[in-house]
């Protein structure tokens, strides 16, 4: 195999390491969910994750800078950098978006969990979370060798748009019309996912692949390849209410006509939700590597309230 293909589709031995690093990262995330509550600092989540993964799993490093975002910070896609080092105090009513993955023997996980700081979702938080979860699961159900990754991105966006129509967040048009106006990219302004292995954004995504698609949202995909057995790829739809993109859309008549401003304003300030899983492509479907974290609203509320 050429070098890039060795990174795109990994061996059975490498897959065993990826299973382990995902399992331990899931356990570390659950440890964070147990201790987070209003009044704590975002960085306490980062410290707990790193401590647990090293102490229990022998994982000295993380694969990337930890993102521990609360409230409106959750709308910042790569929050946690040196300028914003996970240093906000968590407030009651905040949604938390924690994107962290441990590294072992050079291989890394990349998992995002989103949950309410006080252990109970509000109705608005529940709607946004369930919309994101529906997009995540729709993609996983459709994944198999030969499926186009850009098509999976479009499926996630379409799912979000359709749920927004049902809730009255988007109005005065069909899902097709809104898709043509790139409404999905306002609320999911990033690619659906990326190859992962020896690097958190692993290589080979654009080698012998269709060209990058120059359209809002989907242009940020890190690969346009068809799925292949042995690939490990993240599935990470997100639903965000970022001020800059919402204001830009309000100012664009072709998008503003679909936007129920009264409804959208109810979600401003909550930040957003991302649900990110590590997924291995198998001969006839997928193996969910990050299966060991609470995902439904009911599972999260039960886990957090039992833990606290």
CSV table of C-alpha atoms in Angstrom, one decimal:
chain,number,residue,atom,x,y,z
A,1,UNK,CA,0.0,0.0,0.0
A,2,UNK,CA,1.1,3.6,-0.6
A,3,UNK,CA,1.9,5.5,2.6
A,4,UNK,CA,-1.3,7.5,2.7
A,5,UNK,CA,-3.5,4.5,2.3
A,6,UNK,CA,-1.8,2.9,5.3
A,7,UNK,CA,-3.0,5.8,7.4
A,8,UNK,CA,-6.5,5.8,5.8
A,9,UNK,CA,-7.4,2.2,6.4
A,10,UNK,CA,-5.7,0.8,9.5
A,11,UNK,CA,-4.7,-2.8,10.4
A,12,UNK,CA,-6.4,-5.1,12.9
A,13,UNK,CA,-3.7,-4.5,15.4
A,14,UNK,CA,-4.1,-0.8,15.1
A,15,UNK,CA,-7.8,-1.1,15.5
A,16,UNK,CA,-7.3,-2.9,18.9
A,17,UNK,CA,-5.4,0.2,20.1
A,18,UNK,CA,-8.2,2.5,18.8
A,19,UNK,CA,-10.7,0.4,20.7
A,20,UNK,CA,-8.7,0.8,23.9
A,21,UNK,CA,-8.1,4.5,23.6
A,22,UNK,CA,-11.7,5.2,22.9
A,23,UNK,CA,-12.9,3.0,25.8
A,24,UNK,CA,-10.6,4.8,28.3
A,25,UNK,CA,-11.5,8.2,26.9
A,26,UNK,CA,-15.2,7.4,27.3
A,27,UNK,CA,-14.5,6.4,30.9
A,28,UNK,CA,-12.6,9.7,31.5
A,29,UNK,CA,-15.5,11.7,30.0
A,30,UNK,CA,-17.9,9.9,32.5
A,31,UNK,CA,-15.6,10.8,35.3
A,32,UNK,CA,-15.8,14.5,34.3
A,33,UNK,CA,-19.6,14.3,34.0
A,34,UNK,CA,-19.7,13.0,37.6
A,35,UNK,CA,-17.8,16.0,39.0
A,36,UNK,CA,-19.0,18.9,36.9
A,37,UNK,CA,-21.6,21.2,38.4
A,38,UNK,CA,-22.4,24.9,38.7
A,39,UNK,CA,-19.6,26.8,40.4
A,40,UNK,CA,-16.7,24.7,39.1
A,41,UNK,CA,-14.3,26.1,36.5
A,42,UNK,CA,-14.1,24.7,33.0
A,43,UNK,CA,-10.5,23.7,33.4
A,44,UNK,CA,-11.5,21.4,36.3
A,45,UNK,CA,-13.1,19.2,33.6
A,46,UNK,CA,-9.8,19.2,31.6
A,47,UNK,CA,-7.8,18.4,34.7
A,48,UNK,CA,-10.1,15.5,35.7
A,49,UNK,CA,-10.1,14.0,32.2
A,50,UNK,CA,-6.3,14.0,32.0
A,51,UNK,CA,-5.8,12.7,35.5
A,52,UNK,CA,-8.2,9.8,35.0
A,53,UNK,CA,-6.9,8.8,31.6
A,54,UNK,CA,-3.3,8.7,32.9
A,55,UNK,CA,-4.0,7.1,36.3
A,56,UNK,CA,-6.4,4.5,35.0
A,57,UNK,CA,-5.3,4.0,31.4
A,58,UNK,CA,-1.6,4.8,31.3
A,59,UNK,CA,-2.4,7.6,28.8
A,60,UNK,CA,0.1,10.3,29.5
A,61,UNK,CA,-0.9,12.6,26.6
A,62,UNK,CA,-4.1,13.9,25.0
A,63,UNK,CA,-4.4,14.0,21.2
A,64,UNK,CA,-5.2,17.7,21.0
A,65,UNK,CA,-5.9,20.7,23.2
A,66,UNK,CA,-8.9,20.0,25.4
A,67,UNK,CA,-12.1,21.9,24.7
A,68,UNK,CA,-14.1,22.5,27.8
A,69,UNK,CA,-16.8,25.0,26.9
A,70,UNK,CA,-19.7,26.2,29.0
A,71,UNK,CA,-22.6,28.4,28.0
A,72,UNK,CA,-22.0,30.7,25.0
A,73,UNK,CA,-18.4,29.4,24.8
A,74,UNK,CA,-19.8,26.2,23.3
A,75,UNK,CA,-20.4,28.1,20.0
A,76,UNK,CA,-16.6,28.6,19.7
A,77,UNK,CA,-15.5,25.6,17.7
A,78,UNK,CA,-12.0,25.3,19.0
A,79,UNK,CA,-12.4,27.0,22.3
A,80,UNK,CA,-9.8,26.1,24.9
A,81,UNK,CA,-6.7,27.6,23.1
A,82,UNK,CA,-4.2,29.8,24.8
A,83,UNK,CA,-6.3,32.9,24.4
A,84,UNK,CA,-9.4,31.2,26.0
A,85,UNK,CA,-7.9,28.5,28.2
A,86,UNK,CA,-11.1,26.9,29.6
A,87,UNK,CA,-11.2,29.5,32.3
A,88,UNK,CA,-14.9,30.4,32.7
A,89,UNK,CA,-16.8,29.6,35.8
A,90,UNK,CA,-19.7,27.2,35.1
A,91,UNK,CA,-23.2,28.6,35.8
A,92,UNK,CA,-26.4,26.9,36.6
A,93,UNK,CA,-28.4,26.5,33.4
A,94,UNK,CA,-25.2,26.2,31.2
A,95,UNK,CA,-24.9,23.6,28.6
A,96,UNK,CA,-21.4,22.1,28.6
A,97,UNK,CA,-19.6,20.9,25.5
A,98,UNK,CA,-16.5,18.9,26.3
A,99,UNK,CA,-14.3,17.7,23.4
A,100,UNK,CA,-11.4,15.6,24.7
A,101,UNK,CA,-9.5,12.5,23.6
A,102,UNK,CA,-6.6,10.6,25.1
A,103,UNK,CA,-3.6,9.3,23.2
A,104,UNK,CA,-2.0,5.8,23.6
A,105,UNK,CA,1.0,4.4,21.7
A,106,UNK,CA,0.6,7.3,19.3
A,107,UNK,CA,-3.1,6.7,18.5
A,108,UNK,CA,-5.8,9.1,19.7
A,109,UNK,CA,-9.5,9.3,20.4
A,110,UNK,CA,-11.6,12.3,19.6
A,111,UNK,CA,-14.9,12.3,21.6
A,112,UNK,CA,-17.3,15.2,22.4
A,113,UNK,CA,-20.0,15.0,25.0
A,114,UNK,CA,-22.6,17.7,25.6
A,115,UNK,CA,-24.6,17.9,28.9
A,116,UNK,CA,-26.3,20.3,31.2
A,117,UNK,CA,-24.3,21.6,34.1
A,118,UNK,CA,-27.0,21.0,36.7
A,119,UNK,CA,-28.0,17.5,35.4
A,120,UNK,CA,-31.3,18.5,33.9
A,121,UNK,CA,-32.1,19.7,30.3
A,122,UNK,CA,-34.3,22.7,29.8
A,123,UNK,CA,-36.9,22.2,27.0
A,124,UNK,CA,-34.8,24.3,24.6
A,125,UNK,CA,-31.6,22.4,25.5
A,126,UNK,CA,-33.5,19.2,25.0
A,127,UNK,CA,-34.6,20.2,21.5
A,128,UNK,CA,-31.2,21.2,20.4
A,129,UNK,CA,-29.6,18.1,21.8
A,130,UNK,CA,-32.1,15.7,20.3
A,131,UNK,CA,-31.7,17.4,16.9
A,132,UNK,CA,-28.0,16.9,17.0
A,133,UNK,CA,-28.3,13.3,18.2
A,134,UNK,CA,-30.8,12.5,15.4
A,135,UNK,CA,-28.3,13.8,12.9
A,136,UNK,CA,-25.5,11.8,14.5
A,137,UNK,CA,-27.5,8.6,14.4
A,138,UNK,CA,-28.9,9.1,10.9
A,139,UNK,CA,-25.3,9.3,9.6
A,140,UNK,CA,-24.2,6.2,11.5
A,141,UNK,CA,-27.1,4.2,10.2
A,142,UNK,CA,-26.2,5.1,6.6
A,143,UNK,CA,-22.5,4.5,6.8
A,144,UNK,CA,-20.9,1.5,5.0
A,145,UNK,CA,-18.1,1.0,2.4
A,146,UNK,CA,-18.7,2.9,-0.8
A,147,UNK,CA,-20.8,5.7,0.7
A,148,UNK,CA,-19.7,9.2,-0.1
A,149,UNK,CA,-18.6,11.2,2.9
A,150,UNK,CA,-19.9,14.5,1.5
A,151,UNK,CA,-23.3,12.8,1.2
A,152,UNK,CA,-23.1,12.0,4.9
A,153,UNK,CA,-22.4,15.7,5.7
A,154,UNK,CA,-25.4,16.7,3.6
A,155,UNK,CA,-27.5,14.1,5.4
A,156,UNK,CA,-26.6,15.6,8.8
A,157,UNK,CA,-27.4,19.1,7.6
A,158,UNK,CA,-30.7,18.0,6.1
A,159,UNK,CA,-31.7,16.3,9.3
A,160,UNK,CA,-31.0,19.5,11.3
A,161,UNK,CA,-32.9,21.6,8.8
A,162,UNK,CA,-35.9,19.3,8.9
A,163,UNK,CA,-36.0,19.3,12.8
A,164,UNK,CA,-35.8,23.1,12.7
A,165,UNK,CA,-38.8,23.3,10.4
A,166,UNK,CA,-40.8,21.0,12.7
A,167,UNK,CA,-40.0,23.2,15.7
A,168,UNK,CA,-40.7,26.5,13.8
A,169,UNK,CA,-37.1,27.8,14.0
A,170,UNK,CA,-37.0,27.8,10.2
A,171,UNK,CA,-40.2,28.9,8.4
A,172,UNK,CA,-41.7,29.9,5.0
A,173,UNK,CA,-40.1,27.3,2.9
A,174,UNK,CA,-39.3,23.7,2.2
A,175,UNK,CA,-36.2,21.7,3.3
A,176,UNK,CA,-35.1,21.7,-0.3
A,177,UNK,CA,-35.3,25.5,-0.6
A,178,UNK,CA,-33.5,26.0,2.7
A,179,UNK,CA,-30.8,23.5,1.7
A,180,UNK,CA,-30.2,25.5,-1.5
A,181,UNK,CA,-29.9,28.6,0.6
A,182,UNK,CA,-27.3,26.9,2.9
A,183,UNK,CA,-29.4,27.3,6.0
A,184,UNK,CA,-27.8,24.2,7.6
A,185,UNK,CA,-24.3,25.8,7.5
A,186,UNK,CA,-25.5,28.7,9.7
A,187,UNK,CA,-26.1,26.3,12.5
A,188,UNK,CA,-23.4,23.6,11.6
A,189,UNK,CA,-20.5,25.7,10.2
A,190,UNK,CA,-18.0,22.8,10.1
A,191,UNK,CA,-17.4,19.5,8.5
A,192,UNK,CA,-19.1,16.4,9.7
A,193,UNK,CA,-15.9,14.5,10.6
A,194,UNK,CA,-12.4,13.5,9.8
A,195,UNK,CA,-10.1,10.5,9.6
A,196,UNK,CA,-8.4,9.7,12.9
A,197,UNK,CA,-5.6,7.5,14.0
A,198,UNK,CA,-2.0,8.5,14.5
A,199,UNK,CA,-3.1,12.1,14.3
A,200,UNK,CA,-6.4,13.6,15.4
A,201,UNK,CA,-7.0,14.9,11.9
A,202,UNK,CA,-5.2,12.1,10.1
A,203,UNK,CA,-3.7,12.3,6.6
A,204,UNK,CA,-4.9,11.0,3.3
A,205,UNK,CA,-8.3,12.7,3.1
A,206,UNK,CA,-7.7,14.5,-0.2
A,207,UNK,CA,-5.2,12.1,-1.8
A,208,UNK,CA,-6.8,10.5,-4.9
A,209,UNK,CA,-10.1,11.9,-3.7
A,210,UNK,CA,-12.7,14.2,-5.3
A,211,UNK,CA,-11.9,17.9,-5.0
A,212,UNK,CA,-12.9,20.0,-2.0
A,213,UNK,CA,-16.5,21.3,-2.4
A,214,UNK,CA,-16.5,25.1,-2.2
A,215,UNK,CA,-19.8,25.6,-0.4
A,216,UNK,CA,-20.6,26.9,3.1
A,217,UNK,CA,-20.1,24.3,5.8
A,218,UNK,CA,-19.2,21.4,3.6
A,219,UNK,CA,-16.0,23.1,2.4
A,220,UNK,CA,-14.5,22.4,5.8
A,221,UNK,CA,-14.7,18.6,5.4
A,222,UNK,CA,-11.3,17.1,5.8
A,223,UNK,CA,-12.0,14.3,3.3
A,224,UNK,CA,-14.3,13.8,0.3
A,225,UNK,CA,-13.4,10.2,-0.1
A,226,UNK,CA,-15.9,7.3,-0.2
A,227,UNK,CA,-15.9,5.2,3.0
A,228,UNK,CA,-13.7,2.1,3.0
A,229,UNK,CA,-13.4,-0.9,5.4
A,230,UNK,CA,-10.8,-0.1,8.0
A,231,UNK,CA,-11.3,3.6,8.1
A,232,UNK,CA,-11.7,5.2,11.5
A,233,UNK,CA,-13.6,8.5,11.1
A,234,UNK,CA,-15.4,10.9,13.5
A,235,UNK,CA,-19.1,11.6,13.2
A,236,UNK,CA,-19.6,14.9,14.9
A,237,UNK,CA,-22.6,16.9,13.8
A,238,UNK,CA,-23.2,20.1,15.8
A,239,UNK,CA,-25.9,22.6,16.3
A,240,UNK,CA,-24.8,26.1,17.4
A,241,UNK,CA,-26.2,29.5,17.9
A,242,UNK,CA,-23.2,31.7,17.2
A,243,UNK,CA,-23.8,35.4,17.1
A,244,UNK,CA,-21.6,36.2,14.1
A,245,UNK,CA,-23.2,33.7,11.7
A,246,UNK,CA,-26.8,34.4,12.9
A,247,UNK,CA,-26.3,38.2,12.4
A,248,UNK,CA,-24.8,37.6,9.0
A,249,UNK,CA,-27.7,35.5,8.0
A,250,UNK,CA,-30.2,38.1,9.3
A,251,UNK,CA,-28.5,40.6,7.0
A,252,UNK,CA,-28.9,38.2,4.0
A,253,UNK,CA,-32.4,38.5,2.5
A,254,UNK,CA,-32.0,35.0,0.8
A,255,UNK,CA,-31.5,33.5,4.3
A,256,UNK,CA,-33.4,35.8,6.6
A,257,UNK,CA,-36.7,35.0,4.9
A,258,UNK,CA,-36.5,31.5,6.3
A,259,UNK,CA,-35.6,32.6,9.9
A,260,UNK,CA,-38.1,32.8,12.7
A,261,UNK,CA,-36.2,35.5,14.6
A,262,UNK,CA,-38.4,35.3,17.7
A,263,UNK,CA,-37.8,31.6,18.0
A,264,UNK,CA,-34.1,31.8,17.2
A,265,UNK,CA,-33.5,34.5,19.9
A,266,UNK,CA,-34.7,32.0,22.5
A,267,UNK,CA,-31.6,29.9,21.8
A,268,UNK,CA,-29.1,32.8,21.6
A,269,UNK,CA,-26.6,32.6,24.5
A,270,UNK,CA,-26.9,28.8,25.0
A,271,UNK,CA,-23.8,28.2,22.8
A,272,UNK,CA,-24.4,24.9,21.2
A,273,UNK,CA,-24.2,21.1,21.2
A,274,UNK,CA,-21.8,18.7,19.5
A,275,UNK,CA,-22.1,14.9,19.7
A,276,UNK,CA,-18.9,13.3,18.4
A,277,UNK,CA,-18.2,9.6,18.1
A,278,UNK,CA,-15.3,7.6,16.8
A,279,UNK,CA,-16.5,5.1,14.2
A,280,UNK,CA,-14.8,2.3,12.4
A,281,UNK,CA,-16.0,1.3,9.0
A,282,UNK,CA,-16.6,-2.5,8.7
A,283,UNK,CA,-17.3,-4.7,5.7
A,284,UNK,CA,-21.0,-4.2,6.0
A,285,UNK,CA,-21.5,-1.1,8.2
A,286,UNK,CA,-19.7,0.3,11.2
A,287,UNK,CA,-18.4,-0.4,14.7
A,288,UNK,CA,-19.1,2.4,17.2
A,289,UNK,CA,-15.8,2.8,19.1
A,290,UNK,CA,-17.1,5.4,21.6
A,291,UNK,CA,-20.1,3.5,22.7
A,292,UNK,CA,-19.5,3.7,26.4
A,293,UNK,CA,-20.8,7.2,27.2
A,294,UNK,CA,-24.4,8.2,28.0
A,295,UNK,CA,-26.0,9.7,24.8
A,296,UNK,CA,-29.7,10.1,25.1
A,297,UNK,CA,-31.3,12.9,27.2
A,298,UNK,CA,-32.6,10.2,29.6
A,299,UNK,CA,-29.3,8.4,29.9
A,300,UNK,CA,-27.4,11.7,30.6
A,301,UNK,CA,-29.9,12.9,33.2
A,302,UNK,CA,-30.0,9.5,34.9
A,303,UNK,CA,-26.2,9.2,35.0
A,304,UNK,CA,-25.5,12.7,36.3
A,305,UNK,CA,-28.2,12.6,39.0
A,306,UNK,CA,-27.1,9.2,40.1
A,307,UNK,CA,-23.5,10.3,40.2
A,308,UNK,CA,-24.2,13.5,42.1
